[in-house]
Amino acid sequence: MKPAVMAIRPLRIAIVGAGPSGFFAAAELLKRHASVSVDMLDRLPVMGGLARFGVSPDHAARRRIIRRYRYLCAASGRFNFIGNVEAGHDISHAQLLENYHAVVYACGCASDQKLGIAGEDLPGSHSATDFVGWYNGHPDFCSRRFDFSTDRAVVIGNGNVALDVARILLMGEARLRHTDIARHALAALATSRIREVVLLGRRGPAEASFTTPELLELAELDDMDIALDGCRVDEDIPASDGSAAGFARRLKLQIFREYVDRPAGGRPKRLVFKFLSSPQAILGNDRVEGLRLVRNMLESGADGMAKAVPTGEVSTLEAGLVLRAVGYRGRPIPGLPFDKQRGTLPNVDGRVVIDAESRIPVPWTYVVGWQKRGPSGVIGTNKYCAQRTVANLLDDLAAADLARLPAMKRLRGMR
Amino acid sequence: MSHVITGNCVNCGTCTEVCPVDSIHPSPDEADFNRADMLYIDPRACLDCGACAPACPVDAIMRENRLPLKLQRYREINARFSRERCA
């Protein structure tokens, strides 16, 4: 450890956002530096971020990640949580910099991506973000209303969120009752008449981005048929290339094949994976009545990834509820730059900059997690992302003349 | 006998830090770590020492003979990943 940093006790760091990446950053800071103290701020009065309000209520074990890190941070004796404080509103970025040596943003991606098609705002068409927030009891979404009086719901997207949402819609009250689902959501879903959920994927089963465990656990819903539409899985499964992604892709195709081969019929509910289709419009007069879909074919893109290309073959699908789960997007924070295209806080390896072109740094301001990289990866991906940011932050502090930091004037006065 | 990682895995990699024989892959320093659905234990390398199970923050790791019925399949998945990776 460099003596320049050791000389200042304590080194005060603010982390904005109490989700997984905020906690990964906090744990790393507290571990790497004995004189660091961390204040973690969150807009909500409770910790957890997406691990609490995003992770599905039937995935109780996965939510435990926050409990472990909360204990780890608290055990340091140098960790505080300050809830109900929104950075950029209740406290400005400038105020934070006056009170802390450095500020780490870990606000994730709180908004959803839009489809940009006609009818998207019709009653009965919602973002999965709102629906997930609603069934997880997020205070922003508790007063939302969803209409489950339809036979068929359509979920647009092929990620884990899309699969979570489809599963929650089909699980049935008896199973949901044993989960951590919000009471109001349980009561509303108990009256659901949805018998079929169609998951729309613009590409094929091999390109679907949900993970194998999510696909495997569908087998537990034994009152539900699983069908594939728009593609076949009986062609040869590609040979192993030894990579983790290749293994997951092959396993996914094998699981799909097992689902399709199950004797069908007799089960009251149905989950349909409709691949190679994109929504062109959401149809309906005063509320959602269906979707217009176009069939895609796959072409090899410039980057080697399979690309969906519309064929012009159009069809309609009746549905009374449409949920779009096509990705998250970050929100701008007042007083800080914002990358409009990527929905992130512009940064160079975790150091916040004014914009990606000029790379002019915003002093003592850092970013981790989805707000840094955009919405990708699973919970653990954020750990190594946070560790890199923290390493840069500690390097900067070690190299700096700490007496000249903006926070020092104020902090000296506080002693 | 070996330990098995199940579907709750969130890829935090904590288990790879405590495994004494480096039997858990992909580890955070391997190129495909960020693209893995979950991590897997190589049953041929695993000593069954049990260090990983309490280290896992989401209780995703279990001893092979303790796997509940609905997670049985992960025994084969862990083994198959490890076999194909070395092939």
Short mmCIF file of N, CA and C in Angstrom, two decimals, chain A residues 24 31 59 61-65 67-69 210-214 216-217 220 240-245 247-252 254-255 258 305 377-381 383-384 387-388, chain B residues 6-17 26 28 32-38 40 53-60 70-71 73-74 76-78 80-82 84-87:
data_model
loop_
_atom_site.label_atom_id
_atom_site.label_comp_id
_atom_site.label_asym_id
_atom_site.label_seq_id
_atom_site.Cartn_x
_atom_site.Cartn_y
_atom_site.Cartn_z
N PHE A 24 -20.45 -5.25 -4.58
CA PHE A 24 -19.16 -5.81 -5.01
C PHE A 24 -18.08 -4.73 -4.88
N LYS A 31 -11.96 -4.36 1.55
CA LYS A 31 -10.97 -5.43 1.66
C LYS A 31 -9.59 -4.92 1.30
N HIS A 59 -36.84 -17.37 -7.02
CA HIS A 59 -35.41 -17.64 -6.98
C HIS A 59 -34.81 -17.09 -5.69
N ALA A 61 -32.86 -18.28 -3.46
CA ALA A 61 -31.44 -18.49 -3.18
C ALA A 61 -30.59 -17.41 -3.84
N ARG A 62 -30.96 -17.05 -5.07
CA ARG A 62 -30.16 -16.07 -5.79
C ARG A 62 -30.21 -14.70 -5.12
N ARG A 63 -31.32 -14.43 -4.45
CA ARG A 63 -31.42 -13.14 -3.75
C ARG A 63 -30.49 -13.07 -2.55
N ARG A 64 -30.05 -14.25 -2.08
CA ARG A 64 -29.22 -14.27 -0.87
C ARG A 64 -27.87 -13.63 -1.07
N ILE A 65 -27.48 -13.40 -2.30
CA ILE A 65 -26.16 -12.80 -2.55
C ILE A 65 -26.00 -11.50 -1.77
N ARG A 67 -27.44 -10.66 1.08
CA ARG A 67 -27.28 -10.93 2.51
C ARG A 67 -25.81 -11.18 2.82
N ARG A 68 -25.17 -12.00 2.00
CA ARG A 68 -23.76 -12.33 2.25
C ARG A 68 -22.89 -11.07 2.20
N TYR A 69 -23.12 -10.25 1.19
CA TYR A 69 -22.27 -9.07 1.04
C TYR A 69 -22.58 -8.00 2.09
N PHE A 210 -31.41 -16.52 -22.88
CA PHE A 210 -31.64 -17.02 -21.52
C PHE A 210 -30.66 -18.14 -21.22
N THR A 211 -30.42 -18.39 -19.93
CA THR A 211 -29.40 -19.36 -19.55
C THR A 211 -30.01 -20.76 -19.39
N THR A 212 -29.17 -21.76 -19.44
CA THR A 212 -29.65 -23.14 -19.35
C THR A 212 -30.41 -23.44 -18.05
N PRO A 213 -29.95 -22.96 -16.88
CA PRO A 213 -30.75 -23.26 -15.67
C PRO A 213 -32.18 -22.74 -15.76
N GLU A 214 -32.37 -21.55 -16.38
CA GLU A 214 -33.71 -20.99 -16.53
C GLU A 214 -34.58 -21.89 -17.41
N LEU A 216 -34.04 -25.16 -17.96
CA LEU A 216 -34.20 -26.46 -17.30
C LEU A 216 -35.32 -26.45 -16.27
N GLU A 217 -35.43 -25.35 -15.51
CA GLU A 217 -36.37 -25.35 -14.40
C GLU A 217 -37.82 -25.30 -14.86
N GLU A 220 -40.19 -28.15 -14.03
CA GLU A 220 -40.89 -28.28 -12.74
C GLU A 220 -42.36 -27.91 -12.86
N SER A 240 -18.89 -30.03 -30.06
CA SER A 240 -18.33 -29.27 -28.94
C SER A 240 -17.09 -28.51 -29.37
N ASP A 241 -16.98 -27.24 -28.92
CA ASP A 241 -15.74 -26.50 -29.17
C ASP A 241 -15.00 -26.23 -27.85
N GLY A 242 -15.52 -26.85 -26.76
CA GLY A 242 -14.85 -26.72 -25.48
C GLY A 242 -15.13 -25.43 -24.73
N SER A 243 -15.80 -24.46 -25.40
CA SER A 243 -16.05 -23.18 -24.73
C SER A 243 -17.33 -23.25 -23.90
N ALA A 244 -17.42 -22.37 -22.89
CA ALA A 244 -18.59 -22.35 -22.01
C ALA A 244 -19.83 -21.94 -22.78
N ALA A 245 -19.68 -20.97 -23.70
CA ALA A 245 -20.84 -20.51 -24.46
C ALA A 245 -21.33 -21.61 -25.41
N PHE A 247 -20.96 -24.83 -25.01
CA PHE A 247 -21.56 -25.88 -24.19
C PHE A 247 -23.01 -25.51 -23.84
N ALA A 248 -23.21 -24.26 -23.43
CA ALA A 248 -24.56 -23.82 -23.05
C ALA A 248 -25.50 -23.88 -24.25
N ARG A 249 -25.01 -23.50 -25.41
CA ARG A 249 -25.83 -23.50 -26.61
C ARG A 249 -26.28 -24.92 -26.96
N ARG A 250 -25.36 -25.86 -26.88
CA ARG A 250 -25.68 -27.25 -27.21
C ARG A 250 -26.63 -27.84 -26.18
N LEU A 251 -26.38 -27.52 -24.90
CA LEU A 251 -27.26 -28.04 -23.85
C LEU A 251 -28.68 -27.49 -24.02
N LYS A 252 -28.78 -26.21 -24.38
CA LYS A 252 -30.08 -25.59 -24.59
C LYS A 252 -30.86 -26.31 -25.69
N GLN A 254 -30.47 -29.34 -26.68
CA GLN A 254 -30.84 -30.67 -26.20
C GLN A 254 -32.07 -30.60 -25.29
N ILE A 255 -32.11 -29.60 -24.40
CA ILE A 255 -33.26 -29.45 -23.49
C ILE A 255 -34.53 -29.15 -24.30
N GLU A 258 -35.83 -32.26 -25.75
CA GLU A 258 -36.52 -33.09 -24.75
C GLU A 258 -37.93 -32.57 -24.49
N MET A 305 -21.98 -13.07 -35.89
CA MET A 305 -23.20 -13.38 -35.14
C MET A 305 -24.36 -13.56 -36.12
N GLY A 377 -24.60 -9.68 -18.96
CA GLY A 377 -24.00 -10.60 -17.99
C GLY A 377 -24.94 -10.92 -16.85
N VAL A 378 -24.50 -11.85 -16.01
CA VAL A 378 -25.28 -12.25 -14.84
C VAL A 378 -24.73 -11.54 -13.61
N ILE A 379 -25.31 -11.82 -12.43
CA ILE A 379 -24.94 -11.07 -11.23
C ILE A 379 -23.43 -11.04 -11.02
N GLY A 380 -22.79 -12.21 -11.14
CA GLY A 380 -21.36 -12.30 -10.84
C GLY A 380 -20.46 -11.53 -11.79
N THR A 381 -20.94 -11.29 -13.01
CA THR A 381 -20.14 -10.54 -13.98
C THR A 381 -19.74 -9.19 -13.40
N LYS A 383 -18.93 -8.46 -10.44
CA LYS A 383 -17.90 -8.49 -9.40
C LYS A 383 -16.55 -8.09 -9.99
N TYR A 384 -16.22 -8.67 -11.13
CA TYR A 384 -14.90 -8.42 -11.71
C TYR A 384 -14.86 -7.05 -12.36
N GLN A 387 -14.27 -4.78 -9.46
CA GLN A 387 -12.89 -4.86 -8.98
C GLN A 387 -11.95 -4.02 -9.84
N ARG A 388 -12.21 -3.97 -11.14
CA ARG A 388 -11.34 -3.17 -12.02
C ARG A 388 -11.50 -1.68 -11.74
N THR B 6 -25.17 -26.12 -8.93
CA THR B 6 -26.52 -26.20 -9.47
C THR B 6 -26.91 -24.85 -10.09
N GLY B 7 -28.13 -24.82 -10.62
CA GLY B 7 -28.57 -23.70 -11.44
C GLY B 7 -28.69 -22.36 -10.74
N ASN B 8 -28.61 -22.32 -9.42
CA ASN B 8 -28.67 -21.02 -8.74
C ASN B 8 -27.42 -20.19 -8.95
N CYS B 9 -26.38 -20.81 -9.44
CA CYS B 9 -25.08 -20.15 -9.62
C CYS B 9 -25.25 -18.78 -10.27
N VAL B 10 -24.59 -17.76 -9.70
CA VAL B 10 -24.63 -16.42 -10.28
C VAL B 10 -23.27 -16.00 -10.85
N ASN B 11 -22.39 -16.96 -11.02
CA ASN B 11 -21.07 -16.70 -11.62
C ASN B 11 -20.23 -15.69 -10.84
N CYS B 12 -20.32 -15.69 -9.52
CA CYS B 12 -19.53 -14.71 -8.77
C CYS B 12 -18.08 -15.16 -8.62
N GLY B 13 -17.85 -16.46 -8.82
CA GLY B 13 -16.47 -16.96 -8.84
C GLY B 13 -15.84 -17.14 -7.46
N THR B 14 -16.60 -16.91 -6.39
CA THR B 14 -16.04 -17.04 -5.05
C THR B 14 -15.51 -18.46 -4.82
N CYS B 15 -16.22 -19.45 -5.35
CA CYS B 15 -15.81 -20.85 -5.17
C CYS B 15 -14.45 -21.11 -5.81
N THR B 16 -14.18 -20.45 -6.94
CA THR B 16 -12.90 -20.70 -7.61
C THR B 16 -11.74 -20.18 -6.76
N GLU B 17 -12.04 -19.20 -5.88
CA GLU B 17 -10.98 -18.66 -5.03
C GLU B 17 -10.64 -19.60 -3.87
N PRO B 26 -15.63 -22.20 -15.95
CA PRO B 26 -14.47 -21.34 -16.20
C PRO B 26 -14.19 -20.42 -15.00
N PRO B 28 -12.53 -16.95 -13.21
CA PRO B 28 -12.58 -15.56 -13.68
C PRO B 28 -11.42 -15.16 -14.58
N ASP B 32 -13.53 -17.29 -21.36
CA ASP B 32 -14.98 -17.40 -21.57
C ASP B 32 -15.79 -17.27 -20.27
N PHE B 33 -15.15 -16.82 -19.20
CA PHE B 33 -15.86 -16.67 -17.92
C PHE B 33 -17.12 -15.81 -18.07
N ASN B 34 -16.99 -14.68 -18.79
CA ASN B 34 -18.12 -13.76 -18.91
C ASN B 34 -19.24 -14.29 -19.79
N ARG B 35 -18.97 -15.36 -20.52
CA ARG B 35 -20.01 -15.87 -21.42
C ARG B 35 -20.57 -17.20 -20.92
N ALA B 36 -20.21 -17.59 -19.73
CA ALA B 36 -20.69 -18.87 -19.18
C ALA B 36 -22.05 -18.68 -18.53
N ASP B 37 -22.93 -19.67 -18.69
CA ASP B 37 -24.23 -19.64 -18.04
C ASP B 37 -24.09 -19.85 -16.53
N MET B 38 -23.12 -20.65 -16.16
CA MET B 38 -22.87 -20.96 -14.75
C MET B 38 -21.45 -21.53 -14.68
N TYR B 40 -18.88 -24.75 -13.33
CA TYR B 40 -19.01 -26.20 -13.23
C TYR B 40 -17.82 -26.79 -12.48
N ALA B 53 -18.79 -25.16 -0.87
CA ALA B 53 -20.22 -25.05 -0.54
C ALA B 53 -20.52 -23.89 0.41
N PRO B 54 -19.82 -23.78 1.55
CA PRO B 54 -20.13 -22.62 2.41
C PRO B 54 -19.65 -21.30 1.84
N ALA B 55 -18.70 -21.33 0.92
CA ALA B 55 -18.22 -20.08 0.31
C ALA B 55 -19.24 -19.50 -0.65
N CYS B 56 -20.09 -20.34 -1.21
CA CYS B 56 -21.07 -19.89 -2.20
C CYS B 56 -22.12 -19.00 -1.55
N PRO B 57 -22.25 -17.75 -2.02
CA PRO B 57 -23.20 -16.83 -1.37
C PRO B 57 -24.66 -17.13 -1.69
N VAL B 58 -24.91 -18.02 -2.65
CA VAL B 58 -26.30 -18.32 -2.99
C VAL B 58 -26.63 -19.81 -2.81
N ASP B 59 -25.80 -20.51 -2.05
CA ASP B 59 -26.04 -21.92 -1.72
C ASP B 59 -26.29 -22.78 -2.95
N ALA B 60 -25.50 -22.55 -3.99
CA ALA B 60 -25.72 -23.30 -5.24
C ALA B 60 -24.91 -24.59 -5.28
N LYS B 70 -34.96 -32.58 -8.11
CA LYS B 70 -35.09 -31.69 -9.27
C LYS B 70 -33.75 -31.11 -9.72
N LEU B 71 -32.71 -31.29 -8.91
CA LEU B 71 -31.40 -30.78 -9.31
C LEU B 71 -30.43 -31.89 -9.70
N ARG B 73 -29.94 -33.45 -12.25
CA ARG B 73 -29.38 -33.36 -13.58
C ARG B 73 -28.05 -32.59 -13.60
N TYR B 74 -27.86 -31.73 -12.61
CA TYR B 74 -26.64 -30.93 -12.61
C TYR B 74 -25.39 -31.77 -12.38
N GLU B 76 -24.70 -34.56 -13.97
CA GLU B 76 -24.28 -34.88 -15.34
C GLU B 76 -23.79 -33.62 -16.06
N ILE B 77 -24.45 -32.49 -15.82
CA ILE B 77 -24.07 -31.25 -16.52
C ILE B 77 -22.66 -30.80 -16.12
N ASN B 78 -22.36 -30.87 -14.83
CA ASN B 78 -21.02 -30.53 -14.36
C ASN B 78 -19.97 -31.44 -14.99
N ARG B 80 -20.24 -33.30 -17.71
CA ARG B 80 -20.14 -33.22 -19.16
C ARG B 80 -19.36 -31.98 -19.59
N PHE B 81 -19.63 -30.86 -18.92
CA PHE B 81 -18.87 -29.65 -19.26
C PHE B 81 -17.37 -29.90 -19.10
N SER B 82 -17.01 -30.51 -18.00
CA SER B 82 -15.60 -30.72 -17.71
C SER B 82 -14.97 -31.68 -18.71
N GLU B 84 -15.99 -32.24 -21.84
CA GLU B 84 -15.87 -31.63 -23.17
C GLU B 84 -14.79 -30.56 -23.22
N ARG B 85 -14.57 -29.92 -22.09
CA ARG B 85 -13.58 -28.85 -22.06
C ARG B 85 -12.18 -29.41 -22.24
N CYS B 86 -11.98 -30.63 -21.74
CA CYS B 86 -10.65 -31.22 -21.83
C CYS B 86 -10.45 -32.02 -23.10
N ALA B 87 -11.58 -32.32 -23.78
CA ALA B 87 -11.48 -33.20 -24.95
C ALA B 87 -10.66 -32.56 -26.07
#
